[in-house]
């Protein structure tokens, strides 16, 4: 395994201050207040971000990129929804009581996962690898927080670091997305 690449996957995030708020204006105000008082400014934002939940792209991602604030998204595979075909159950998903509070089972999300499955069939990568490669293609993403229930999952995630999706593949993955109600932290 390529251990040097693990920092890009961010198994854990421990850096000065983590940003956890919604709205660009609020973020700018908080950093301006910190600067005025010579306090520590926010240096990273930990947010939900994946192929089926991309709400921060409109405000927070541009702010973070402009202000050089690290973006460390949690659940890049949407609780496993972006790691397997829609409707497929795993032992974990059968007992997971948290994910239903965070993600819905909307027809629109199914379209995103179906597009991910189609791209994966065409390029030979797993759905999880393509979902992570998509996220890592975003210039504002510093490192996703990857949860793993097995060494195999971690090895699969590390392989995503070497995948470069084509512009056409990225467009195919993003096209079915529709805006969601912001959920924040369930």
PDB file of C-alpha atoms in Angstrom:
ATOM      1  CA  UNK A   1       0.000   0.000   0.000  1.00  0.00           C
ATOM      2  CA  UNK A   2       1.192   3.507  -0.761  1.00  0.00           C
ATOM      3  CA  UNK A   3       1.289   5.046   2.718  1.00  0.00           C
ATOM      4  CA  UNK A   4       2.359   8.469   1.467  1.00  0.00           C
ATOM      5  CA  UNK A   5      -0.992   8.760  -0.272  1.00  0.00           C
ATOM      6  CA  UNK A   6      -2.973   8.084   2.885  1.00  0.00           C
ATOM      7  CA  UNK A   7      -2.747  11.712   3.942  1.00  0.00           C
ATOM      8  CA  UNK A   8      -4.732  12.641   0.809  1.00  0.00           C
ATOM      9  CA  UNK A   9      -7.463  10.256   1.941  1.00  0.00           C
ATOM     10  CA  UNK A  10      -7.417  11.690   5.446  1.00  0.00           C
ATOM     11  CA  UNK A  11      -8.125   8.856   7.832  1.00  0.00           C
ATOM     12  CA  UNK A  12      -8.511  11.495  10.524  1.00  0.00           C
ATOM     13  CA  UNK A  13      -8.487  15.267  10.605  1.00  0.00           C
ATOM     14  CA  UNK A  14      -6.853  17.126  13.455  1.00  0.00           C
ATOM     15  CA  UNK A  15      -5.855  20.653  12.489  1.00  0.00           C
ATOM     16  CA  UNK A  16      -6.398  23.931  14.364  1.00  0.00           C
ATOM     17  CA  UNK A  17     -10.060  24.796  13.813  1.00  0.00           C
ATOM     18  CA  UNK A  18     -12.710  22.928  11.859  1.00  0.00           C
ATOM     19  CA  UNK A  19     -15.438  24.929  10.210  1.00  0.00           C
ATOM     20  CA  UNK A  20     -18.956  23.615  10.703  1.00  0.00           C
ATOM     21  CA  UNK A  21     -21.495  26.140   9.549  1.00  0.00           C
ATOM     22  CA  UNK A  22     -23.680  26.920   6.568  1.00  0.00           C
ATOM     23  CA  UNK A  23     -23.520  29.974   4.413  1.00  0.00           C
ATOM     24  CA  UNK A  24     -20.726  31.936   2.852  1.00  0.00           C
ATOM     25  CA  UNK A  25     -21.628  35.191   4.596  1.00  0.00           C
ATOM     26  CA  UNK A  26     -21.503  33.596   8.032  1.00  0.00           C
ATOM     27  CA  UNK A  27     -18.140  32.024   7.259  1.00  0.00           C
ATOM     28  CA  UNK A  28     -16.644  35.306   6.109  1.00  0.00           C
ATOM     29  CA  UNK A  29     -18.016  37.147   9.147  1.00  0.00           C
ATOM     30  CA  UNK A  30     -16.570  34.604  11.550  1.00  0.00           C
ATOM     31  CA  UNK A  31     -13.134  34.714   9.952  1.00  0.00           C
ATOM     32  CA  UNK A  32     -13.209  38.534   9.857  1.00  0.00           C
ATOM     33  CA  UNK A  33     -14.079  38.670  13.567  1.00  0.00           C
ATOM     34  CA  UNK A  34     -11.269  36.219  14.332  1.00  0.00           C
ATOM     35  CA  UNK A  35      -8.829  38.346  12.349  1.00  0.00           C
ATOM     36  CA  UNK A  36      -9.911  41.548  14.124  1.00  0.00           C
ATOM     37  CA  UNK A  37      -9.335  39.985  17.537  1.00  0.00           C
ATOM     38  CA  UNK A  38      -6.152  38.172  16.562  1.00  0.00           C
ATOM     39  CA  UNK A  39      -7.870  34.839  17.161  1.00  0.00           C
ATOM     40  CA  UNK A  40      -7.231  31.646  15.253  1.00  0.00           C
ATOM     41  CA  UNK A  41      -9.129  31.703  11.958  1.00  0.00           C
ATOM     42  CA  UNK A  42     -10.866  28.698  10.494  1.00  0.00           C
ATOM     43  CA  UNK A  43      -8.443  26.592   8.494  1.00  0.00           C
ATOM     44  CA  UNK A  44     -10.668  23.686   7.450  1.00  0.00           C
ATOM     45  CA  UNK A  45     -14.285  22.797   6.832  1.00  0.00           C
ATOM     46  CA  UNK A  46     -15.665  19.338   7.494  1.00  0.00           C
ATOM     47  CA  UNK A  47     -18.849  18.933   5.490  1.00  0.00           C
ATOM     48  CA  UNK A  48     -21.034  16.313   3.885  1.00  0.00           C
ATOM     49  CA  UNK A  49     -20.107  16.079   0.205  1.00  0.00           C
ATOM     50  CA  UNK A  50     -20.533  13.267  -2.292  1.00  0.00           C
ATOM     51  CA  UNK A  51     -22.128  12.571  -5.657  1.00  0.00           C
ATOM     52  CA  UNK A  52     -25.643  12.501  -4.210  1.00  0.00           C
ATOM     53  CA  UNK A  53     -25.230  15.520  -1.894  1.00  0.00           C
ATOM     54  CA  UNK A  54     -23.411  18.493  -3.424  1.00  0.00           C
ATOM     55  CA  UNK A  55     -25.141  21.452  -1.800  1.00  0.00           C
ATOM     56  CA  UNK A  56     -21.950  23.165  -0.643  1.00  0.00           C
ATOM     57  CA  UNK A  57     -20.777  23.698  -4.238  1.00  0.00           C
ATOM     58  CA  UNK A  58     -22.761  26.928  -4.585  1.00  0.00           C
ATOM     59  CA  UNK A  59     -21.437  28.854  -1.578  1.00  0.00           C
ATOM     60  CA  UNK A  60     -18.992  27.134   0.708  1.00  0.00           C
ATOM     61  CA  UNK A  61     -16.656  25.470  -1.767  1.00  0.00           C
ATOM     62  CA  UNK A  62     -15.918  28.740  -3.603  1.00  0.00           C
ATOM     63  CA  UNK A  63     -15.406  30.501  -0.252  1.00  0.00           C
ATOM     64  CA  UNK A  64     -13.039  27.830   1.006  1.00  0.00           C
ATOM     65  CA  UNK A  65     -11.093  27.821  -2.243  1.00  0.00           C
ATOM     66  CA  UNK A  66     -10.817  31.623  -2.235  1.00  0.00           C
ATOM     67  CA  UNK A  67      -9.801  31.827   1.437  1.00  0.00           C
ATOM     68  CA  UNK A  68      -7.512  28.767   1.256  1.00  0.00           C
ATOM     69  CA  UNK A  69      -9.605  26.879   3.798  1.00  0.00           C
ATOM     70  CA  UNK A  70      -9.105  23.121   3.600  1.00  0.00           C
ATOM     71  CA  UNK A  71     -12.190  21.074   2.699  1.00  0.00           C
ATOM     72  CA  UNK A  72     -12.328  17.678   4.416  1.00  0.00           C
ATOM     73  CA  UNK A  73     -15.660  16.103   3.410  1.00  0.00           C
ATOM     74  CA  UNK A  74     -17.204  13.298   5.401  1.00  0.00           C
ATOM     75  CA  UNK A  75     -19.009  10.335   3.861  1.00  0.00           C
ATOM     76  CA  UNK A  76     -17.651  10.603   0.327  1.00  0.00           C
ATOM     77  CA  UNK A  77     -19.524   7.386  -0.521  1.00  0.00           C
ATOM     78  CA  UNK A  78     -22.810   8.545   1.033  1.00  0.00           C
ATOM     79  CA  UNK A  79     -22.943   5.786   3.598  1.00  0.00           C
ATOM     80  CA  UNK A  80     -22.105   3.198   0.953  1.00  0.00           C
ATOM     81  CA  UNK A  81     -24.780   4.322  -1.498  1.00  0.00           C
ATOM     82  CA  UNK A  82     -22.056   5.301  -3.983  1.00  0.00           C
ATOM     83  CA  UNK A  83     -20.195   2.010  -3.522  1.00  0.00           C
ATOM     84  CA  UNK A  84     -22.770  -0.439  -4.896  1.00  0.00           C
ATOM     85  CA  UNK A  85     -25.761  -0.586  -7.241  1.00  0.00           C
ATOM     86  CA  UNK A  86     -28.944   1.019  -5.952  1.00  0.00           C
ATOM     87  CA  UNK A  87     -30.925  -1.237  -3.640  1.00  0.00           C
ATOM     88  CA  UNK A  88     -28.132  -3.731  -2.963  1.00  0.00           C
ATOM     89  CA  UNK A  89     -27.947  -4.458   0.766  1.00  0.00           C
ATOM     90  CA  UNK A  90     -24.805  -5.244   2.731  1.00  0.00           C
ATOM     91  CA  UNK A  91     -24.536  -6.654   6.238  1.00  0.00           C
ATOM     92  CA  UNK A  92     -23.692  -3.146   7.454  1.00  0.00           C
ATOM     93  CA  UNK A  93     -26.542  -1.437   5.619  1.00  0.00           C
ATOM     94  CA  UNK A  94     -29.006  -3.917   7.127  1.00  0.00           C
ATOM     95  CA  UNK A  95     -28.159  -2.761  10.661  1.00  0.00           C
ATOM     96  CA  UNK A  96     -27.293   0.904   9.956  1.00  0.00           C
ATOM     97  CA  UNK A  97     -29.752   3.102  11.855  1.00  0.00           C
ATOM     98  CA  UNK A  98     -27.868   6.363  11.211  1.00  0.00           C
ATOM     99  CA  UNK A  99     -27.788   6.550   7.401  1.00  0.00           C
ATOM    100  CA  UNK A 100     -31.578   6.797   7.009  1.00  0.00           C
ATOM    101  CA  UNK A 101     -31.439   9.976   9.108  1.00  0.00           C
ATOM    102  CA  UNK A 102     -28.894  11.492   6.708  1.00  0.00           C
ATOM    103  CA  UNK A 103     -29.827  10.213   3.252  1.00  0.00           C
ATOM    104  CA  UNK A 104     -33.168   9.657   1.660  1.00  0.00           C
ATOM    105  CA  UNK A 105     -34.014   7.005  -0.894  1.00  0.00           C
ATOM    106  CA  UNK A 106     -35.174   9.391  -3.596  1.00  0.00           C
ATOM    107  CA  UNK A 107     -35.600   8.486  -7.235  1.00  0.00           C
ATOM    108  CA  UNK A 108     -33.251  11.343  -8.097  1.00  0.00           C
ATOM    109  CA  UNK A 109     -30.456   9.888  -5.949  1.00  0.00           C
ATOM    110  CA  UNK A 110     -31.026   6.548  -7.676  1.00  0.00           C
ATOM    111  CA  UNK A 111     -30.360   8.247 -11.028  1.00  0.00           C
ATOM    112  CA  UNK A 112     -27.007   9.512  -9.736  1.00  0.00           C
ATOM    113  CA  UNK A 113     -26.034   6.050  -8.459  1.00  0.00           C
ATOM    114  CA  UNK A 114     -27.192   4.483 -11.742  1.00  0.00           C
ATOM    115  CA  UNK A 115     -24.947   6.920 -13.659  1.00  0.00           C
ATOM    116  CA  UNK A 116     -22.052   5.996 -11.361  1.00  0.00           C
ATOM    117  CA  UNK A 117     -22.695   2.306 -12.002  1.00  0.00           C
ATOM    118  CA  UNK A 118     -22.743   2.910 -15.775  1.00  0.00           C
ATOM    119  CA  UNK A 119     -19.460   4.861 -15.748  1.00  0.00           C
ATOM    120  CA  UNK A 120     -17.915   2.116 -13.598  1.00  0.00           C
ATOM    121  CA  UNK A 121     -18.986  -0.620 -16.020  1.00  0.00           C
ATOM    122  CA  UNK A 122     -17.416   1.318 -18.885  1.00  0.00           C
ATOM    123  CA  UNK A 123     -14.059   2.216 -17.299  1.00  0.00           C
ATOM    124  CA  UNK A 124     -13.545  -0.926 -15.198  1.00  0.00           C
ATOM    125  CA  UNK A 125     -13.132   0.819 -11.843  1.00  0.00           C
ATOM    126  CA  UNK A 126     -15.357   0.063  -8.884  1.00  0.00           C
ATOM    127  CA  UNK A 127     -18.174   2.425  -8.054  1.00  0.00           C
ATOM    128  CA  UNK A 128     -16.392   3.435  -4.845  1.00  0.00           C
ATOM    129  CA  UNK A 129     -13.188   4.216  -6.744  1.00  0.00           C
ATOM    130  CA  UNK A 130     -15.019   6.347  -9.295  1.00  0.00           C
ATOM    131  CA  UNK A 131     -16.974   8.201  -6.601  1.00  0.00           C
ATOM    132  CA  UNK A 132     -13.728   8.982  -4.757  1.00  0.00           C
ATOM    133  CA  UNK A 133     -11.892   9.857  -7.981  1.00  0.00           C
ATOM    134  CA  UNK A 134     -14.716  12.283  -8.827  1.00  0.00           C
ATOM    135  CA  UNK A 135     -14.372  13.951  -5.431  1.00  0.00           C
ATOM    136  CA  UNK A 136     -10.584  14.097  -5.655  1.00  0.00           C
ATOM    137  CA  UNK A 137     -10.913  15.809  -9.058  1.00  0.00           C
ATOM    138  CA  UNK A 138     -12.388  18.860  -7.332  1.00  0.00           C
ATOM    139  CA  UNK A 139      -9.710  21.503  -6.684  1.00  0.00           C
ATOM    140  CA  UNK A 140     -11.365  22.620  -3.438  1.00  0.00           C
ATOM    141  CA  UNK A 141     -11.330  19.160  -1.826  1.00  0.00           C
ATOM    142  CA  UNK A 142      -8.275  18.695   0.369  1.00  0.00           C
ATOM    143  CA  UNK A 143      -8.951  15.140   1.530  1.00  0.00           C
ATOM    144  CA  UNK A 144     -12.134  13.141   2.099  1.00  0.00           C
ATOM    145  CA  UNK A 145     -12.687  11.304   5.350  1.00  0.00           C
ATOM    146  CA  UNK A 146     -12.995   7.673   4.339  1.00  0.00           C
ATOM    147  CA  UNK A 147     -14.703   5.234   6.656  1.00  0.00           C
ATOM    148  CA  UNK A 148     -13.759   1.626   6.157  1.00  0.00           C
ATOM    149  CA  UNK A 149     -15.121  -1.602   7.548  1.00  0.00           C
ATOM    150  CA  UNK A 150     -12.328  -3.738   6.083  1.00  0.00           C
ATOM    151  CA  UNK A 151      -8.745  -3.476   4.818  1.00  0.00           C
ATOM    152  CA  UNK A 152     -10.098  -4.270   1.340  1.00  0.00           C
ATOM    153  CA  UNK A 153     -12.189  -1.091   1.394  1.00  0.00           C
ATOM    154  CA  UNK A 154      -9.175   0.972   2.393  1.00  0.00           C
ATOM    155  CA  UNK A 155      -7.024  -0.533  -0.367  1.00  0.00           C
ATOM    156  CA  UNK A 156      -9.809   0.171  -2.849  1.00  0.00           C
ATOM    157  CA  UNK A 157      -9.953   3.786  -1.687  1.00  0.00           C
ATOM    158  CA  UNK A 158      -6.199   4.251  -2.065  1.00  0.00           C
ATOM    159  CA  UNK A 159      -6.415   3.027  -5.673  1.00  0.00           C
ATOM    160  CA  UNK A 160      -8.808   5.892  -6.404  1.00  0.00           C
ATOM    161  CA  UNK A 161      -5.887   8.290  -6.000  1.00  0.00           C
ATOM    162  CA  UNK A 162      -4.443   7.067  -9.305  1.00  0.00           C
ATOM    163  CA  UNK A 163      -7.683   7.386 -11.275  1.00  0.00           C
ATOM    164  CA  UNK A 164      -8.225  10.415 -13.510  1.00  0.00           C
ATOM    165  CA  UNK A 165     -11.756  10.587 -14.802  1.00  0.00           C
ATOM    166  CA  UNK A 166     -12.341  12.092 -18.234  1.00  0.00           C
ATOM    167  CA  UNK A 167     -14.401  15.255 -18.632  1.00  0.00           C
ATOM    168  CA  UNK A 168     -17.134  13.120 -20.202  1.00  0.00           C
ATOM    169  CA  UNK A 169     -17.175  10.747 -17.215  1.00  0.00           C
ATOM    170  CA  UNK A 170     -17.395  13.670 -14.776  1.00  0.00           C
ATOM    171  CA  UNK A 171     -20.267  15.188 -16.774  1.00  0.00           C
ATOM    172  CA  UNK A 172     -22.082  11.825 -16.802  1.00  0.00           C
ATOM    173  CA  UNK A 173     -21.690  11.528 -13.015  1.00  0.00           C
ATOM    174  CA  UNK A 174     -22.856  15.088 -12.322  1.00  0.00           C
ATOM    175  CA  UNK A 175     -25.692  15.394 -14.860  1.00  0.00           C
ATOM    176  CA  UNK A 176     -28.467  13.618 -12.901  1.00  0.00           C
ATOM    177  CA  UNK A 177     -27.927  15.624  -9.706  1.00  0.00           C
ATOM    178  CA  UNK A 178     -30.700  17.899  -8.455  1.00  0.00           C
ATOM    179  CA  UNK A 179     -30.487  20.199  -5.423  1.00  0.00           C
ATOM    180  CA  UNK A 180     -31.401  18.771  -2.023  1.00  0.00           C
ATOM    181  CA  UNK A 181     -32.629  20.281   1.184  1.00  0.00           C
ATOM    182  CA  UNK A 182     -29.537  21.036   3.229  1.00  0.00           C
ATOM    183  CA  UNK A 183     -29.155  18.426   5.926  1.00  0.00           C
ATOM    184  CA  UNK A 184     -25.998  19.554   7.714  1.00  0.00           C
ATOM    185  CA  UNK A 185     -25.192  17.009  10.390  1.00  0.00           C
ATOM    186  CA  UNK A 186     -28.281  14.847  10.723  1.00  0.00           C
TER     187      UNK A 186
END
